[in-house]
Structures are given as C-alpha cells and as structure tokens.
Short mmCIF file of C-alpha atoms in Angstrom, two decimals:
data_model
loop_
_atom_site.label_atom_id
_atom_site.label_comp_id
_atom_site.label_asym_id
_atom_site.label_seq_id
_atom_site.Cartn_x
_atom_site.Cartn_y
_atom_site.Cartn_z
CA UNK A 28 -35.36 78.66 93.67
CA UNK A 29 -38.60 80.29 92.44
CA UNK A 30 -39.32 81.97 95.91
CA UNK A 31 -35.88 83.00 96.66
CA UNK A 32 -35.44 84.96 93.50
CA UNK A 33 -38.67 86.28 94.03
CA UNK A 34 -37.31 86.80 98.41
CA UNK A 35 -35.13 88.90 96.64
CA UNK A 36 -35.75 90.63 93.46
CA UNK A 37 -39.68 91.94 94.53
CA UNK A 38 -38.13 94.08 96.87
CA UNK A 39 -35.64 95.63 94.39
CA UNK A 40 -37.69 95.85 91.77
CA UNK A 41 -39.96 98.03 93.93
CA UNK A 42 -37.49 100.09 95.23
CA UNK A 43 -36.84 101.25 91.47
CA UNK A 44 -40.57 101.39 90.83
CA UNK A 45 -40.59 103.66 94.42
CA UNK A 46 -37.94 105.91 93.27
CA UNK A 47 -38.53 106.86 89.50
CA UNK A 48 -42.31 106.79 90.60
CA UNK A 49 -41.41 108.89 93.57
CA UNK A 50 -38.96 111.52 91.34
CA UNK A 51 -41.42 111.46 88.74
CA UNK A 52 -44.48 113.05 90.77
CA UNK A 53 -42.89 114.03 94.12
CA UNK A 54 -43.38 112.82 97.30
CA UNK A 55 -45.51 114.55 100.25
CA UNK A 56 -44.01 115.60 102.86
CA UNK A 57 -46.81 116.25 104.86
CA UNK A 58 -47.51 111.93 104.26
CA UNK A 59 -43.71 111.00 104.64
CA UNK A 60 -44.46 112.84 108.47
CA UNK A 61 -47.86 111.49 108.97
CA UNK A 62 -46.06 108.00 108.49
CA UNK A 63 -42.53 108.67 110.38
CA UNK A 64 -44.82 109.39 112.65
CA UNK A 65 -46.44 105.62 112.26
CA UNK A 66 -43.29 103.65 112.15
CA UNK A 67 -41.61 106.08 114.87
CA UNK A 68 -43.92 106.52 117.49
CA UNK A 69 -45.81 104.09 118.04
CA UNK A 70 -43.34 101.91 117.95
CA UNK A 71 -41.04 104.35 120.35
CA UNK A 72 -42.57 102.29 123.80
CA UNK A 73 -42.09 99.05 122.43
CA UNK A 74 -38.26 99.63 120.94
CA UNK A 75 -37.63 101.18 123.62
CA UNK A 76 -38.44 98.98 126.74
CA UNK A 77 -38.06 96.18 124.75
CA UNK A 78 -34.43 96.95 124.55
CA UNK A 79 -34.67 98.24 128.01
CA UNK A 80 -35.42 94.16 129.00
CA UNK A 81 -32.79 92.66 126.10
CA UNK A 82 -29.95 95.26 128.07
CA UNK A 83 -31.32 93.09 131.11
CA UNK A 84 -30.08 89.65 130.18
CA UNK A 85 -27.14 90.98 128.38
CA UNK A 86 -26.21 91.96 132.11
CA UNK A 87 -27.07 89.14 133.57
CA UNK A 88 -25.60 86.79 130.51
CA UNK A 89 -22.56 88.47 131.06
CA UNK A 90 -21.77 88.09 134.72
CA UNK A 91 -22.77 84.22 134.58
CA UNK A 92 -19.37 84.55 132.02
CA UNK A 93 -17.69 87.02 134.08
CA UNK A 94 -17.76 84.67 137.03
CA UNK A 95 -16.57 82.26 135.53
CA UNK A 96 -13.52 83.65 133.98
CA UNK A 97 -12.40 86.61 135.06
CA UNK A 98 -14.68 87.41 139.01
CA UNK A 99 -15.29 90.81 138.09
CA UNK A 100 -18.49 91.95 135.44
CA UNK A 101 -17.44 94.80 135.08
CA UNK A 102 -14.11 93.44 133.11
CA UNK A 103 -15.90 92.92 129.98
CA UNK A 104 -18.46 96.16 130.32
CA UNK A 105 -16.58 97.85 127.55
CA UNK A 106 -16.30 94.57 124.91
CA UNK A 107 -20.81 94.21 125.91
CA UNK A 108 -21.13 98.01 124.51
CA UNK A 109 -18.53 97.43 121.47
CA UNK A 110 -20.90 94.44 120.33
CA UNK A 111 -23.83 96.03 121.66
CA UNK A 112 -23.66 99.49 119.73
CA UNK A 113 -21.93 98.26 116.66
CA UNK A 114 -23.93 94.48 116.73
CA UNK A 115 -27.58 93.71 119.10
CA UNK A 116 -28.64 97.25 119.31
CA UNK A 117 -29.18 97.82 115.42
CA UNK A 118 -29.87 94.26 114.69
CA UNK A 119 -33.41 93.76 117.70
CA UNK A 120 -34.64 96.57 117.32
CA UNK A 121 -35.05 96.89 113.61
CA UNK A 122 -36.75 93.39 115.05
CA UNK A 123 -38.62 95.03 117.00
CA UNK A 124 -39.79 97.50 114.47
CA UNK A 125 -40.05 95.27 111.79
CA UNK A 126 -42.77 93.07 113.90
CA UNK A 127 -44.59 96.50 114.90
CA UNK A 128 -43.90 98.79 111.68
CA UNK A 129 -43.89 96.04 109.58
CA UNK A 130 -47.37 94.75 110.18
CA UNK A 131 -48.77 97.40 110.75
CA UNK A 132 -48.11 98.53 106.99
CA UNK A 133 -48.40 95.57 105.39
CA UNK A 134 -52.37 95.10 107.28
CA UNK A 135 -53.16 98.50 105.65
CA UNK A 136 -51.81 98.52 102.47
CA UNK A 137 -53.20 94.63 102.42
CA UNK A 138 -56.70 96.21 103.44
CA UNK A 139 -56.24 99.12 100.68
CA UNK A 140 -55.89 96.28 97.81
CA UNK A 141 -57.77 94.21 99.05
CA UNK A 142 -60.91 96.94 98.88
CA UNK A 143 -60.07 98.23 95.05
CA UNK A 144 -58.46 101.31 97.24
CA UNK A 145 -55.70 100.72 95.40
CA UNK A 146 -56.77 101.06 91.72
CA UNK A 147 -59.08 103.66 92.80
CA UNK A 148 -55.95 105.68 93.79
CA UNK A 149 -54.90 104.86 89.39
CA UNK A 150 -58.60 105.91 88.57
CA UNK A 151 -58.18 108.91 90.04
CA UNK A 152 -54.82 109.58 88.52
CA UNK A 153 -52.41 109.01 91.76
CA UNK A 154 -49.96 106.95 91.86
CA UNK A 155 -49.52 104.48 94.21
CA UNK A 156 -45.83 103.80 94.06
CA UNK A 157 -45.29 107.57 95.40
CA UNK A 158 -48.68 108.04 97.45
CA UNK A 159 -48.69 104.76 99.19
CA UNK A 160 -44.48 103.09 99.06
CA UNK A 161 -42.62 106.59 98.52
CA UNK A 162 -43.50 108.42 101.78
CA UNK A 163 -42.85 105.18 103.92
CA UNK A 164 -39.67 104.47 102.64
CA UNK A 165 -38.91 107.55 103.58
CA UNK A 166 -40.04 107.42 106.67
CA UNK A 167 -38.14 104.34 107.49
CA UNK A 168 -35.09 105.52 106.19
CA UNK A 169 -35.64 108.07 108.93
CA UNK A 170 -36.81 106.10 111.81
CA UNK A 171 -35.20 103.30 111.98
CA UNK A 172 -31.77 105.04 112.46
CA UNK A 173 -33.35 106.93 114.72
CA UNK A 174 -34.77 104.74 116.82
CA UNK A 175 -32.57 101.90 117.07
CA UNK A 176 -30.76 105.21 118.52
CA UNK A 177 -33.32 105.49 121.18
CA UNK A 178 -33.13 101.62 121.43
CA UNK A 179 -28.99 101.31 121.86
CA UNK A 180 -29.24 103.64 124.75
CA UNK A 181 -32.61 102.16 126.69
CA UNK A 182 -29.73 99.29 126.78
CA UNK A 183 -27.26 100.74 127.58
CA UNK A 184 -28.58 102.51 130.46
CA UNK A 185 -31.45 99.10 131.16
CA UNK A 186 -27.76 97.57 131.76
CA UNK A 187 -25.31 100.02 133.85
CA UNK A 188 -28.54 99.64 135.87
CA UNK A 189 -29.02 95.88 136.64
CA UNK A 190 -25.43 96.29 137.02
CA UNK A 191 -24.87 98.08 140.14
CA UNK A 192 -28.67 97.56 141.45
CA UNK A 193 -28.69 93.51 140.78
CA UNK A 194 -24.67 92.83 141.02
CA UNK A 195 -23.34 95.01 142.70
CA UNK A 196 -20.93 96.15 141.11
CA UNK A 197 -19.81 99.52 138.97
CA UNK A 198 -22.45 99.42 136.23
CA UNK A 199 -20.57 102.42 134.12
CA UNK A 200 -18.48 99.86 132.55
CA UNK A 201 -21.37 99.26 130.42
CA UNK A 202 -20.61 102.91 128.66
CA UNK A 203 -16.85 102.41 128.34
CA UNK A 204 -16.60 103.70 125.03
CA UNK A 205 -12.85 102.37 124.62
CA UNK A 206 -13.27 99.52 121.77
CA UNK A 207 -15.67 101.98 120.29
CA UNK A 208 -14.36 103.33 117.02
CA UNK A 209 -15.62 105.84 113.88
CA UNK A 210 -15.35 102.14 111.89
CA UNK A 211 -18.47 100.91 114.57
CA UNK A 212 -20.58 103.71 114.20
CA UNK A 213 -20.76 103.42 110.56
CA UNK A 214 -21.76 99.50 110.44
CA UNK A 215 -24.22 100.12 113.02
CA UNK A 216 -26.24 103.31 111.04
CA UNK A 217 -25.70 101.13 107.56
CA UNK A 218 -27.62 98.19 109.61
CA UNK A 219 -30.19 100.36 111.04
CA UNK A 220 -30.63 102.24 107.09
CA UNK A 221 -30.45 99.18 105.40
CA UNK A 222 -33.06 97.73 108.23
CA UNK A 223 -34.61 101.39 107.48
CA UNK A 224 -35.20 100.79 103.36
CA UNK A 225 -36.69 97.17 103.99
CA UNK A 226 -38.59 96.72 106.27
CA UNK A 227 -41.31 99.25 104.46
CA UNK A 228 -39.79 97.96 101.15
CA UNK A 229 -40.86 94.09 101.94
CA UNK A 230 -44.39 95.43 104.05
CA UNK A 231 -45.60 96.49 100.46
CA UNK A 232 -44.65 94.27 98.72
CA UNK A 233 -46.54 91.48 100.59
CA UNK A 234 -49.59 94.27 100.90
CA UNK A 235 -49.56 95.07 96.94
CA UNK A 236 -49.96 91.82 96.11
CA UNK A 237 -52.48 91.05 98.73
CA UNK A 238 -55.69 89.91 96.78
CA UNK A 239 -59.14 87.80 98.27
CA UNK A 240 -60.86 88.30 100.99
CA UNK A 241 -60.01 89.40 105.09
CA UNK A 242 -58.18 86.03 104.79
CA UNK A 243 -55.85 87.24 102.71
CA UNK A 244 -55.06 90.70 104.78
CA UNK A 245 -53.90 88.29 107.64
CA UNK A 246 -51.43 86.19 105.46
CA UNK A 247 -50.10 88.65 103.42
CA UNK A 248 -50.14 90.83 107.14
CA UNK A 249 -47.71 87.32 108.56
CA UNK A 250 -45.89 87.33 105.45
CA UNK A 251 -44.90 91.02 105.56
CA UNK A 252 -43.60 90.63 108.78
CA UNK A 253 -41.52 87.11 108.01
CA UNK A 254 -39.90 88.16 105.46
CA UNK A 255 -38.68 92.00 107.45
CA UNK A 256 -37.54 90.01 110.18
CA UNK A 257 -35.70 87.86 108.04
CA UNK A 258 -34.67 90.27 105.62
CA UNK A 259 -33.45 92.32 109.08
CA UNK A 260 -30.92 89.70 110.36
CA UNK A 261 -29.68 88.82 106.30
CA UNK A 262 -28.78 92.92 106.69
CA UNK A 263 -27.18 92.36 109.61
CA UNK A 264 -24.77 89.20 107.73
CA UNK A 265 -24.04 91.27 104.89
CA UNK A 266 -22.71 94.08 106.61
CA UNK A 267 -21.02 91.92 109.90
CA UNK A 268 -20.13 89.52 107.41
CA UNK A 269 -18.18 92.34 104.62
CA UNK A 270 -16.67 94.39 107.68
CA UNK A 271 -14.48 90.92 109.09
CA UNK A 272 -13.43 90.25 105.48
CA UNK A 273 -12.51 93.59 104.79
CA UNK A 274 -11.04 93.41 108.78
CA UNK A 275 -12.07 96.58 109.97
CA UNK B 2 -62.52 113.45 126.79
CA UNK B 3 -59.34 115.35 127.58
CA UNK B 4 -60.56 117.80 130.10
CA UNK B 5 -59.62 118.94 133.74
CA UNK B 6 -56.47 119.41 135.02
CA UNK B 7 -52.92 117.16 133.93
CA UNK B 8 -52.18 115.65 137.12
CA UNK B 9 -56.10 114.18 136.47
CA UNK B 10 -55.24 113.74 132.71
CA UNK B 11 -52.62 111.66 133.69
CA UNK B 12 -53.99 110.00 136.32
CA UNK B 13 -56.43 108.70 133.73
CA UNK B 14 -53.99 107.65 131.67
CA UNK B 15 -52.70 105.68 134.33
CA UNK B 16 -55.79 103.73 135.45
CA UNK B 17 -56.42 103.12 131.67
CA UNK B 18 -53.13 101.38 131.45
CA UNK B 19 -53.97 99.38 134.45
CA UNK B 20 -57.92 98.41 133.58
CA UNK B 21 -56.10 97.29 129.64
CA UNK B 22 -53.60 95.31 131.81
CA UNK B 23 -56.24 93.82 134.02
CA UNK B 24 -58.12 92.93 130.83
CA UNK B 25 -54.92 91.40 128.85
CA UNK B 26 -54.28 89.29 132.10
CA UNK B 27 -57.96 88.28 132.29
CA UNK B 28 -58.22 86.90 129.05
CA UNK B 29 -54.81 85.01 129.07
CA UNK B 30 -56.19 83.40 131.97
CA UNK B 31 -58.90 83.12 130.60
CA UNK B 32 -58.18 80.94 127.05
CA UNK B 33 -55.38 79.31 129.58
CA UNK B 34 -58.03 77.84 131.51
CA UNK B 35 -60.57 77.15 128.87
CA UNK B 36 -57.92 75.61 126.71
CA UNK B 37 -56.92 73.05 130.12
CA UNK B 38 -60.90 72.58 130.31
CA UNK B 39 -60.87 71.70 126.38
CA UNK B 40 -57.42 69.26 126.71
CA UNK B 41 -59.53 65.88 126.89
CA UNK B 42 -62.10 66.69 123.93
CA UNK B 43 -59.13 67.93 121.79
CA UNK B 44 -60.14 67.37 118.10
CA UNK B 45 -57.04 64.90 117.59
CA UNK B 46 -57.60 65.70 112.52
CA UNK B 47 -56.77 69.82 114.07
CA UNK B 48 -54.33 69.34 115.63
CA UNK B 49 -52.10 66.48 113.21
CA UNK B 50 -53.06 69.93 111.17
CA UNK B 51 -51.58 72.61 113.23
CA UNK B 52 -48.53 70.35 113.62
CA UNK B 53 -48.23 69.89 110.44
CA UNK B 54 -48.65 73.92 109.62
CA UNK B 55 -46.57 75.12 112.79
CA UNK B 56 -43.81 72.88 112.86
CA UNK B 57 -43.35 70.85 109.28
CA UNK B 58 -43.84 73.89 107.58
CA UNK B 59 -41.73 76.33 109.89
CA UNK B 60 -38.03 73.94 109.88
CA UNK B 61 -37.12 75.47 106.44
CA UNK B 62 -37.06 79.30 108.53
CA UNK B 63 -36.72 77.96 111.39
CA UNK B 64 -32.93 76.18 109.87
CA UNK B 65 -32.66 79.29 108.10
CA UNK B 66 -33.34 82.09 111.35
CA UNK B 67 -30.24 79.43 113.12
CA UNK B 68 -27.78 79.89 110.34
CA UNK B 69 -27.51 83.21 110.27
CA UNK B 70 -28.13 83.27 114.44
CA UNK B 71 -25.28 81.22 115.19
CA UNK B 72 -23.29 82.95 112.12
CA UNK B 73 -24.03 86.36 113.79
CA UNK B 74 -22.95 85.79 116.99
CA UNK B 75 -19.66 84.07 115.79
CA UNK B 76 -18.94 86.86 113.02
CA UNK B 77 -19.01 89.12 116.84
CA UNK B 78 -17.85 87.51 119.44
CA UNK B 79 -14.83 86.90 117.36
CA UNK B 80 -14.49 90.54 117.45
CA UNK B 81 -13.37 90.81 120.86
CA UNK B 82 -12.55 87.62 120.82
CA UNK B 83 -9.72 88.02 119.27
CA UNK B 84 -9.35 91.18 121.78
CA UNK B 85 -8.71 89.14 125.31
CA UNK B 86 -6.72 86.33 122.76
CA UNK B 87 -9.11 83.76 123.77
CA UNK B 88 -9.45 82.03 121.25
CA UNK B 89 -10.44 78.74 122.49
CA UNK B 90 -12.80 79.48 124.36
CA UNK B 91 -15.15 80.74 121.50
CA UNK B 92 -16.01 77.38 121.13
CA UNK B 93 -17.90 77.79 125.04
CA UNK B 94 -18.67 81.62 124.30
CA UNK B 95 -20.27 80.70 121.35
CA UNK B 96 -22.56 77.68 122.81
CA UNK B 97 -23.65 79.56 125.78
CA UNK B 98 -24.97 82.88 123.59
CA UNK B 99 -27.07 80.58 121.42
CA UNK B 100 -28.36 78.39 124.02
CA UNK B 101 -29.08 80.80 126.08
CA UNK B 102 -29.62 83.33 124.69
CA UNK B 103 -29.92 84.06 121.15
CA UNK B 104 -31.32 80.44 119.71
CA UNK B 105 -34.57 81.30 121.96
CA UNK B 106 -35.17 84.51 121.65
CA UNK B 107 -34.57 84.70 117.69
CA UNK B 108 -36.50 81.75 117.39
CA UNK B 109 -39.03 82.94 119.31
CA UNK B 110 -39.53 86.61 116.99
CA UNK B 111 -39.52 84.42 113.69
CA UNK B 112 -42.22 82.44 114.91
CA UNK B 113 -44.42 84.93 116.89
CA UNK B 114 -44.34 86.88 113.71
CA UNK B 115 -44.93 83.70 111.36
CA UNK B 116 -47.23 81.56 113.62
CA UNK B 117 -48.91 84.12 116.14
CA UNK B 118 -49.75 86.64 113.35
CA UNK B 119 -51.58 83.80 111.53
CA UNK B 120 -53.44 82.23 114.35
CA UNK B 121 -54.45 86.16 114.79
CA UNK B 122 -55.59 86.67 111.41
CA UNK B 123 -57.44 83.24 110.97
CA UNK B 124 -59.14 83.47 114.71
CA UNK B 125 -60.09 86.90 114.01
CA UNK B 126 -61.46 86.09 110.17
CA UNK B 127 -63.52 83.27 112.24
CA UNK B 128 -65.00 85.95 115.30
CA UNK B 129 -65.42 88.49 112.42
CA UNK B 130 -67.40 86.60 110.30
CA UNK B 131 -69.86 84.77 113.17
CA UNK B 132 -68.17 81.37 112.48
CA UNK B 133 -66.77 80.97 115.96
CA UNK B 134 -70.75 82.00 117.07
CA UNK B 135 -72.34 79.62 114.56
CA UNK B 136 -70.04 76.97 116.55
CA UNK B 137 -70.99 77.23 119.82
CA UNK B 138 -74.76 77.70 118.10
CA UNK B 139 -74.71 73.85 116.92
CA UNK B 140 -73.07 72.83 120.58
CA UNK B 141 -69.47 72.45 120.46
CA UNK B 142 -66.55 74.28 122.33
CA UNK B 143 -64.64 76.70 120.37
CA UNK B 144 -61.72 76.47 122.59
CA UNK B 145 -61.56 72.43 122.09
CA UNK B 146 -61.76 72.13 118.36
CA UNK B 147 -59.62 75.70 117.39
CA UNK B 148 -57.76 77.15 120.56
CA UNK B 149 -56.66 73.65 122.61
CA UNK B 150 -54.89 72.56 119.17
CA UNK B 151 -53.38 75.26 118.56
CA UNK B 152 -51.70 76.08 121.60
CA UNK B 153 -50.48 71.95 121.75
CA UNK B 154 -48.80 71.91 118.49
CA UNK B 155 -47.35 74.93 119.51
CA UNK B 156 -45.86 74.46 122.52
CA UNK B 157 -44.92 70.84 120.53
CA UNK B 158 -43.64 72.21 117.68
CA UNK B 159 -41.60 74.75 119.65
CA UNK B 160 -40.10 71.64 121.79
CA UNK B 161 -39.40 70.14 118.85
CA UNK B 162 -37.63 73.17 117.16
CA UNK B 163 -35.15 73.84 119.92
CA UNK B 164 -33.14 71.09 120.05
CA UNK B 165 -33.36 70.75 116.12
CA UNK B 166 -32.22 74.52 115.90
CA UNK B 167 -29.62 74.67 118.18
CA UNK B 168 -28.06 71.92 116.53
CA UNK B 169 -27.38 73.62 113.20
CA UNK B 170 -26.65 76.99 114.57
CA UNK B 171 -23.78 75.40 116.48
CA UNK B 172 -22.63 73.71 113.64
CA UNK B 173 -23.15 76.55 111.41
CA UNK B 174 -20.94 78.63 114.46
CA UNK B 175 -18.35 75.71 114.37
CA UNK B 176 -17.88 76.32 110.76
CA UNK B 177 -18.27 79.93 110.59
CA UNK B 178 -15.56 79.49 113.26
CA UNK B 179 -12.98 77.43 111.13
CA UNK B 180 -13.52 79.68 108.34
CA UNK B 181 -13.47 83.35 109.51
CA UNK B 182 -11.11 82.93 112.91
CA UNK B 183 -9.15 79.32 111.58
CA UNK B 184 -10.10 78.17 114.33
CA UNK B 185 -10.58 73.85 114.11
CA UNK B 186 -13.25 72.27 115.16
CA UNK B 187 -11.43 69.82 117.17
CA UNK B 188 -10.83 73.01 119.82
CA UNK B 189 -14.49 74.57 118.60
CA UNK B 190 -16.70 71.02 120.13
CA UNK B 191 -13.24 70.66 123.05
CA UNK B 192 -14.42 73.80 124.61
CA UNK B 193 -17.91 73.19 124.01
CA UNK B 194 -18.03 69.50 124.96
CA UNK B 195 -16.06 70.06 128.23
CA UNK B 196 -17.21 73.24 129.20
CA UNK B 197 -20.74 73.50 128.45
CA UNK B 198 -23.38 71.06 130.70
CA UNK B 199 -26.63 69.62 129.75
CA UNK B 200 -28.42 71.64 132.51
CA UNK B 201 -27.04 74.96 129.41
CA UNK B 202 -29.11 72.99 126.84
CA UNK B 203 -32.24 72.54 128.99
CA UNK B 204 -32.38 75.58 130.16
CA UNK B 205 -32.86 77.29 125.94
CA UNK B 206 -35.43 74.39 125.43
CA UNK B 207 -37.49 75.14 128.36
CA UNK B 208 -37.08 78.67 127.46
CA UNK B 209 -38.27 77.63 123.83
CA UNK B 210 -41.20 75.87 126.00
CA UNK B 211 -42.38 78.75 127.36
CA UNK B 212 -42.10 81.29 124.23
CA UNK B 213 -44.23 79.21 122.87
CA UNK B 214 -47.34 78.91 125.11
CA UNK B 215 -46.72 82.93 125.42
CA UNK B 216 -47.20 83.17 121.92
CA UNK B 217 -50.30 80.55 121.31
CA UNK B 218 -52.01 81.58 124.41
CA UNK B 219 -52.29 85.72 122.93
CA UNK B 220 -52.16 85.75 119.64
CA UNK B 221 -55.51 83.01 120.46
CA UNK B 222 -56.69 85.37 123.19
CA UNK B 223 -55.43 88.35 120.96
CA UNK B 224 -57.55 87.32 117.88
CA UNK B 225 -60.59 86.20 119.91
CA UNK B 226 -61.25 89.25 120.97
CA UNK B 227 -61.32 90.91 117.54
CA UNK B 228 -64.20 92.94 116.61
CA UNK B 229 -65.52 94.51 113.46
CA UNK B 230 -64.66 93.88 110.11
CA UNK B 231 -62.33 93.35 107.71
CA UNK B 232 -59.96 95.76 108.92
CA UNK B 233 -60.21 94.21 112.70
CA UNK B 234 -58.11 90.62 111.04
CA UNK B 235 -55.36 93.33 110.30
CA UNK B 236 -54.75 94.93 112.64
CA UNK B 237 -55.63 91.34 115.44
CA UNK B 238 -52.87 89.89 113.60
CA UNK B 239 -50.34 93.35 114.27
CA UNK B 240 -51.45 93.40 117.51
CA UNK B 241 -50.70 89.92 118.54
CA UNK B 242 -47.38 89.90 116.99
CA UNK B 243 -46.39 93.28 118.67
CA UNK B 244 -48.61 91.52 121.95
CA UNK B 245 -46.31 88.30 121.20
CA UNK B 246 -42.70 90.21 121.03
CA UNK B 247 -42.67 92.07 123.93
CA UNK B 248 -43.75 89.46 125.42
CA UNK B 249 -40.79 87.17 124.92
CA UNK B 250 -38.87 89.66 126.22
CA UNK B 251 -40.03 90.83 129.22
CA UNK B 252 -40.06 86.10 129.70
CA UNK B 253 -36.22 86.03 128.17
CA UNK B 254 -35.93 88.67 131.22
CA UNK B 255 -37.51 86.71 134.21
CA UNK B 256 -36.07 83.42 133.31
CA UNK B 257 -32.71 84.54 132.86
CA UNK B 258 -32.65 85.65 135.81
CA UNK B 259 -34.67 82.69 137.77
CA UNK B 260 -33.31 80.24 135.69
CA UNK B 261 -29.22 81.08 135.75
CA UNK B 262 -29.87 81.85 139.61
CA UNK B 263 -31.34 78.78 139.86
CA UNK B 264 -28.78 76.08 136.89
CA UNK B 265 -25.83 78.04 138.99
#
C-alpha cells in the first residue's frame, strides 16, 4: 500500500513543487533547449530505428493473420494504420524514450545528489526544482510528442516497405487514413503528452532520492527506468479505457 | 578532429560506427564464450541469489505488465474487431497478439529496464572499484562467479516467467473482453483454444528466452567494460538499457520472420 501510494504520490508532489518553483524563480529557456537536445536529439535514432523494426514486425504479424482469413494483407492495412496512430505509435515510442531518457535523467540526477551537488546548488541560492527538474519536464512535454510523431512515421514507412518488398502487396494500404479521425489523434496526443510529463518526473523522483555511493546511482537508474516504463503503460491503459468507456 | 573534406568526415564516421559495432560484437562473443567455459564451475550460491532476485522479485512487475498488456490489447483490438463485425475472433486475435508479440516484447523491455540496468550497475561498480581485478588476483574466474550465474538465472527466470505472464495476460484479456465488449468467456476461450496451437505458445516462449539471453549478455558485457569513476556506473546502467532495448527490437523482427516462416 505504501509503495502504491508513493508510486502515484511522489511524482504528483514533485510536479506541484516544480510548477511552484518554476513560477517563482522562472525557468531558463536555454537549459530547456539543452535538455530537449539531451532527451529528443539523442533518442531520435533509437526511437526511429526501434519503431522501424516494430512496424516491420507488425506487418509480418498482420500478414500471418490475414493469410488465415481474408487472404490479402492489404485489407487489414487501414485498421492497422489506425492502431498504429492511436495506440502503438505513442506507446512504444514513449517506452523507448523512457528507457533512454529516463535512464539518462535518473543517472545524472542521482550522481548529482550522491555527490552533494544538489545541496551545493541550494547553498548558492539556487532551487533544484526550478533549475534541474523544470527544464527536464518542459523538454519532456515538448520532446516526447515529437518523438512519438517521428516514431509513428518511421513505423508506417517501414511497414509500407516490408509489405511491398517482402509480401508483394500494395503496401500503401498501411498508410490509408480511412478510419483515422480527430478522436484518434486526440488520444495519441494525450498519451504522448502525459508520457512526456511523466518520464522526467519519474526519473527525477528516483534520482533526487538517491543517497549513498556508486551503487545508489545504479539502483536509482534502475528505479527511474522501471517506474517510467510502467507509468507509460499505465497512462496508455488509462487513456484507452477512458476513450473506450466514453465510446469515442 | 573534424578537419578535412565532408566526404572524408563521413567516411570517418562510417568507419567509427563499423569499429564500434565490431567491438560490441566481439565483447558479446567474448562474454558468451567465457560464460560457456565457466558453466561447469558455476557458483551455486550466487545462482540461487540471482534466481531469487531476477525471477521471484520480478514477479509483481511482470504480472502488472502482463495484466496491463492484456487489457490494452483487448481495448485496442476491440476497436477494429467491432468494426469488422468479427467479435467472435477476439479470443484468437488477442491470444495471438499476446503470445507472439506483446507478451515477449513488453516483458523483455521491462526486464531489460529492471535486470539489465541492475546487472550493468553492479558489475560496473565492481569493475570501477577494482574488485574484479581483485578476484582475478586471488585466482578466481569472475566469469564463473559473477557472469555465468547471472546469465543462467536470467535465462531460467525469463523462461519460467514467460508462460506465467502469458497466462495472466490472457486471463485479464478474457475479463476485459467480458466487461468492455460483453463477450462471453465461453466464446473467448472457444476461439482461443480452437484456433491457436501449442506451437503459438512455443513461439512466444522461444522469443522470451532469446530476449532474456540477449539482455543478460549485453548488460554484463556493458558492465564489465565500464571504465572511470562513479559516473561510469550511471552511464553503464543507462547504456545497458538502451542497448538491450535495441537488441530486443532487432531480435524481435528477425525472430518473427524466422519463426513465422518456419512454423506457419
């Protein structure tokens, strides 16, 4: 029970403190850009190549499903495209970002708190929430939706290519937006934005709590990645369930 | 560093990437070979500890992931299954999705975050602190004591957990289908049992097992090659997660192609 409470409570408290500190002290936009590069620019190849492989796998599975029923994988294309836009694109991209950026943030922040650099920052009248956490949160909010978009594009293109080259069907069916409507885009955007908010917060909770030596850094990194990934899955589940219940 | 013509720089970049790839594969092969050689002299106590840590302690996380994966698969396949009027096939479709794709993939990603990062961090701490040199110094083989138990324990735990998580995921799928789509459990398990073969389960288990092997080899190789101070430990943990994720995605693609072609 305690762990469940702290799993949900700690990021909320951290978010409240960060917003308050950010509003009071102001946020350095230059630092936000640096963090955006750290989170976005450095994860972009991981996310895009991972999503490209994922798209290829999706087509392979669609192909083996289609061979059993409809005979032609291109028939399933539009449905799979909607699935990719709404569900798999945002979530798998966010999971990949969580493993890259979550680990990076947690390792960096826990090294700083283990080396007492966070205390040093407080001593020199800085605020760790507005100086360290807020730029990462802004970068996540901007960067994760961008990465999700790029990842979805990469998955779509590789699905089209694999369908055309390996299975000899017209792969353009995998980018047919017949079933995609505004609600799908809204669901995808909500998921990406919420994951973008959650990943830096989860990593910061784990990182700032670290005490001890080098082992604490490793433990904090692990905890940051695990909570960030699990949080992305939970967010995906909550948004999907809400949309399903509202029949959108 | 970046002097010379753009073509030369591009060539240098490609060469660097190639060298990095060869170095990484070499390190992996070395760890795999030394682990195999260390297998007969495997440290039993360390193996038990690793089995408890990797398998038993990960169970809650694996179960939570499985439950979420199951419900998510039903929620999203419900969308287009209703559209095509093929509600009865949901049991088959979602079972297929979990066994072949989402079960192994999500379990692999979560376990690479939990176990991969921890392996790399522990081994990197020991490497940076000179403890691995110390083991060598007193004539013990670090691969038999530290690496082989981890690889074996990871493999056993992943294999054991795979069937267990698939079961949990499928149970949650059935309940979610009952609650959100009003699909009777009888229909769900009817098509599930009728249209899936044991080979489909075997496919998922094989995939999970290979992911487990990849995670343990990559993370121990990354941990052992850490050099530097405290920062190297954090960096090793992070890069172990990233490299295991990349390996899982590549392997996922290759395995889906090979297994689907071979079993279908």
